[in-house]
């Protein structure tokens, strides 16, 4: 199932400065979500905010350059061809450890709606960049995280505290005119099988 309005190889700027997502696999697959991330020199110098994926493991494979990964409070530097797997629920962050562009593949298992989540985040960040230097301010960020639960949470704050916080802010965001450019798919489970309802 193809992502809405995304061709294979499409490039989209991420919410953080100097970060570009490359949709190498532009189809939705509940079992795996794979995409490339390009970090410009200086990108994520303060580290991409530490976050975690409660239900998915993330494999990081460096294709070019050098990548610093902070995992369980420890720093590890990966070079070209090196990889590591971040288990579900483990906080992690990345940054470019190279004076040139670093390119890596991120592979999430299960994939769920992670690619759709990234497209939504990038489109909202791009729209907001026309009005503000902040790529993704709090209200639209909360709207996205509330619409796509279970994919991405900030490290150091319990999920039970983040969920109602996002829900309350998402309601304010909708009242202020924010909307999702790509709606989540409704995932259904029947007789042990998982699928999506087409939208």
Short mmCIF file of C-alpha atoms in Angstrom, two decimals:
data_model
loop_
_atom_site.label_atom_id
_atom_site.label_comp_id
_atom_site.label_asym_id
_atom_site.label_seq_id
_atom_site.Cartn_x
_atom_site.Cartn_y
_atom_site.Cartn_z
CA UNK A 1 0.00 0.00 0.00
CA UNK A 2 1.62 3.29 -1.12
CA UNK A 3 2.05 6.29 1.12
CA UNK A 4 -0.18 9.22 0.16
CA UNK A 5 1.56 11.57 -2.32
CA UNK A 6 5.01 10.06 -1.69
CA UNK A 7 7.01 8.54 -4.55
CA UNK A 8 9.83 6.07 -3.84
CA UNK A 9 13.00 8.06 -3.14
CA UNK A 10 11.09 11.20 -2.11
CA UNK A 11 13.04 13.51 0.19
CA UNK A 12 11.39 15.51 2.98
CA UNK A 13 12.97 17.82 5.51
CA UNK A 14 12.40 16.68 9.07
CA UNK A 15 11.32 18.95 11.93
CA UNK A 16 14.91 19.31 13.21
CA UNK A 17 17.33 21.55 11.28
CA UNK A 18 19.68 19.68 8.97
CA UNK A 19 17.66 16.44 8.95
CA UNK A 20 16.18 14.97 5.74
CA UNK A 21 14.10 11.80 5.49
CA UNK A 22 14.46 9.78 2.28
CA UNK A 23 11.56 7.42 1.61
CA UNK A 24 13.51 4.55 0.06
CA UNK A 25 10.56 2.23 0.72
CA UNK A 26 7.47 4.36 0.10
CA UNK A 27 4.93 1.67 0.86
CA UNK A 28 3.18 0.94 4.10
CA UNK A 29 4.02 -2.38 5.63
CA UNK A 30 2.79 -3.24 9.11
CA UNK A 31 5.73 -5.58 9.69
CA UNK A 32 8.61 -3.20 8.81
CA UNK A 33 9.11 0.52 8.16
CA UNK A 34 12.39 1.45 6.46
CA UNK A 35 13.71 4.85 5.41
CA UNK A 36 17.01 6.72 5.17
CA UNK A 37 18.00 9.74 7.24
CA UNK A 38 20.50 12.32 6.03
CA UNK A 39 22.18 14.48 8.67
CA UNK A 40 23.99 17.59 7.51
CA UNK A 41 27.19 18.72 9.26
CA UNK A 42 26.22 20.06 12.67
CA UNK A 43 22.77 18.44 12.53
CA UNK A 44 21.56 17.31 15.94
CA UNK A 45 24.68 18.77 17.60
CA UNK A 46 22.73 18.86 20.83
CA UNK A 47 21.65 15.26 20.00
CA UNK A 48 18.33 14.42 18.43
CA UNK A 49 16.12 14.49 21.51
CA UNK A 50 16.27 11.19 23.35
CA UNK A 51 13.15 9.22 22.61
CA UNK A 52 11.93 5.64 22.54
CA UNK A 53 9.60 3.39 20.60
CA UNK A 54 7.67 1.27 23.13
CA UNK A 55 6.50 -1.42 20.72
CA UNK A 56 9.20 -1.58 18.03
CA UNK A 57 12.90 -2.26 17.74
CA UNK A 58 14.92 0.09 15.55
CA UNK A 59 17.89 -1.04 13.51
CA UNK A 60 20.34 1.74 12.55
CA UNK A 61 22.73 1.07 9.65
CA UNK A 62 25.30 3.72 8.65
CA UNK A 63 25.69 4.02 4.88
CA UNK A 64 28.03 7.05 4.75
CA UNK A 65 29.83 9.18 7.32
CA UNK A 66 29.88 8.66 11.08
CA UNK A 67 26.98 8.58 13.52
CA UNK A 68 26.99 9.06 17.28
CA UNK A 69 24.28 7.03 19.00
CA UNK A 70 23.44 7.49 22.66
CA UNK A 71 21.87 4.31 23.98
CA UNK A 72 21.12 3.54 27.64
CA UNK A 73 23.18 6.56 28.64
CA UNK A 74 26.27 5.31 26.75
CA UNK A 75 27.70 6.83 23.57
CA UNK A 76 28.66 4.64 20.63
CA UNK A 77 30.11 5.85 17.33
CA UNK A 78 29.17 3.95 14.17
CA UNK A 79 31.08 4.14 10.90
CA UNK A 80 30.15 3.16 7.37
CA UNK A 81 28.71 -0.36 7.24
CA UNK A 82 28.26 -0.60 11.01
CA UNK A 83 24.88 -1.07 12.66
CA UNK A 84 23.15 -1.56 15.97
CA UNK A 85 19.70 -2.56 17.15
CA UNK A 86 17.77 -0.48 19.67
CA UNK A 87 15.35 -2.75 21.57
CA UNK A 88 11.75 -1.64 22.19
CA UNK A 89 11.40 0.87 25.01
CA UNK A 90 15.10 1.81 25.17
CA UNK A 91 15.75 5.59 25.08
CA UNK A 92 18.17 6.68 22.36
CA UNK A 93 19.35 9.71 20.41
CA UNK A 94 21.61 10.32 17.42
CA UNK A 95 23.83 13.04 15.99
CA UNK A 96 26.17 13.51 13.06
CA UNK A 97 29.73 12.68 14.20
CA UNK A 98 31.26 13.73 10.89
CA UNK A 99 32.32 17.02 9.26
CA UNK A 100 30.36 16.04 6.14
CA UNK A 101 26.89 14.61 5.59
CA UNK A 102 26.07 11.34 7.33
CA UNK A 103 23.50 8.96 5.84
CA UNK A 104 21.92 6.06 7.69
CA UNK A 105 19.05 3.65 7.30
CA UNK A 106 16.47 3.31 10.07
CA UNK A 107 14.42 0.12 10.10
CA UNK A 108 11.52 -0.26 12.56
CA UNK A 109 9.99 -3.66 13.34
CA UNK A 110 7.04 -3.81 13.48
CA UNK A 111 6.56 -0.90 11.10
CA UNK A 112 2.97 -0.07 11.93
CA UNK A 113 2.24 3.44 10.67
CA UNK A 114 5.71 4.83 11.25
CA UNK A 115 6.23 6.05 7.66
CA UNK A 116 2.83 7.76 7.66
CA UNK A 117 3.79 9.38 10.99
CA UNK A 118 7.06 10.70 9.48
CA UNK A 119 5.32 12.10 6.40
CA UNK A 120 2.76 13.87 8.59
CA UNK A 121 5.46 15.33 10.83
CA UNK A 122 7.52 16.53 7.85
CA UNK A 123 4.56 18.12 6.05
CA UNK A 124 3.45 20.01 9.16
CA UNK A 125 7.03 21.12 9.87
CA UNK A 126 7.38 22.38 6.27
CA UNK A 127 4.11 24.31 6.47
CA UNK A 128 5.06 25.83 9.82
CA UNK A 129 8.56 26.77 8.55
CA UNK A 130 6.89 29.28 6.24
CA UNK A 131 5.60 31.11 9.31
CA UNK A 132 8.22 30.45 11.99
CA UNK A 133 11.82 29.37 12.55
CA UNK A 134 10.59 26.56 14.85
CA UNK A 135 10.08 23.52 12.62
CA UNK A 136 7.48 21.80 14.78
CA UNK A 137 6.06 23.74 17.73
CA UNK A 138 4.31 22.11 20.65
CA UNK A 139 0.64 22.20 19.53
CA UNK A 140 1.04 20.51 16.11
CA UNK A 141 3.56 18.09 17.64
CA UNK A 142 0.98 17.09 20.27
CA UNK A 143 -1.68 16.72 17.56
CA UNK A 144 0.56 14.27 15.67
CA UNK A 145 1.64 12.27 18.72
CA UNK A 146 -1.98 11.99 19.89
CA UNK A 147 -3.13 10.79 16.45
CA UNK A 148 -0.31 8.26 16.13
CA UNK A 149 -0.03 6.75 19.63
CA UNK A 150 2.50 4.12 20.56
CA UNK A 151 5.15 5.11 18.00
CA UNK A 152 7.40 7.72 19.56
CA UNK A 153 7.70 9.11 23.10
CA UNK A 154 10.11 11.46 24.86
CA UNK A 155 12.59 9.74 27.15
CA UNK A 156 12.40 10.37 30.88
CA UNK A 157 8.63 10.99 31.05
CA UNK A 158 6.25 8.06 31.69
CA UNK A 159 3.92 7.20 28.82
CA UNK A 160 0.93 7.40 31.17
CA UNK A 161 1.78 11.10 31.70
CA UNK A 162 2.51 11.87 28.03
CA UNK A 163 -0.74 10.45 26.59
CA UNK A 164 -3.23 12.74 28.43
CA UNK A 165 -0.88 15.70 27.93
CA UNK A 166 -0.84 15.14 24.15
CA UNK A 167 -4.63 14.60 24.10
CA UNK A 168 -5.30 17.90 25.90
CA UNK A 169 -2.91 19.85 23.69
CA UNK A 170 -4.25 18.15 20.54
CA UNK A 171 -7.73 19.46 21.36
CA UNK A 172 -6.31 22.99 21.65
CA UNK A 173 -4.37 22.52 18.39
CA UNK A 174 -7.56 21.55 16.53
CA UNK A 175 -9.38 24.60 17.93
CA UNK A 176 -6.51 26.78 16.69
CA UNK A 177 -6.91 25.40 13.16
CA UNK A 178 -4.18 22.75 13.00
CA UNK A 179 -5.06 19.55 11.15
CA UNK A 180 -3.28 16.42 9.99
CA UNK A 181 -2.25 16.41 6.30
CA UNK A 182 -2.14 12.58 6.41
CA UNK A 183 -4.66 10.82 8.63
CA UNK A 184 -3.70 7.62 10.45
CA UNK A 185 -5.13 4.37 9.20
CA UNK A 186 -7.44 2.47 11.45
CA UNK A 187 -5.77 -0.82 12.35
CA UNK A 188 -8.12 -3.74 12.84
CA UNK A 189 -7.53 -7.20 14.31
CA UNK A 190 -9.76 -10.11 13.43
CA UNK A 191 -9.16 -13.75 14.12
CA UNK A 192 -5.48 -13.22 14.85
CA UNK A 193 -4.92 -11.25 11.63
CA UNK A 194 -3.92 -7.58 11.58
CA UNK A 195 -4.79 -5.23 8.74
CA UNK A 196 -5.73 -1.67 7.92
CA UNK A 197 -8.91 -0.01 6.74
CA UNK A 198 -8.15 1.95 3.56
CA UNK A 199 -8.61 5.73 3.67
#
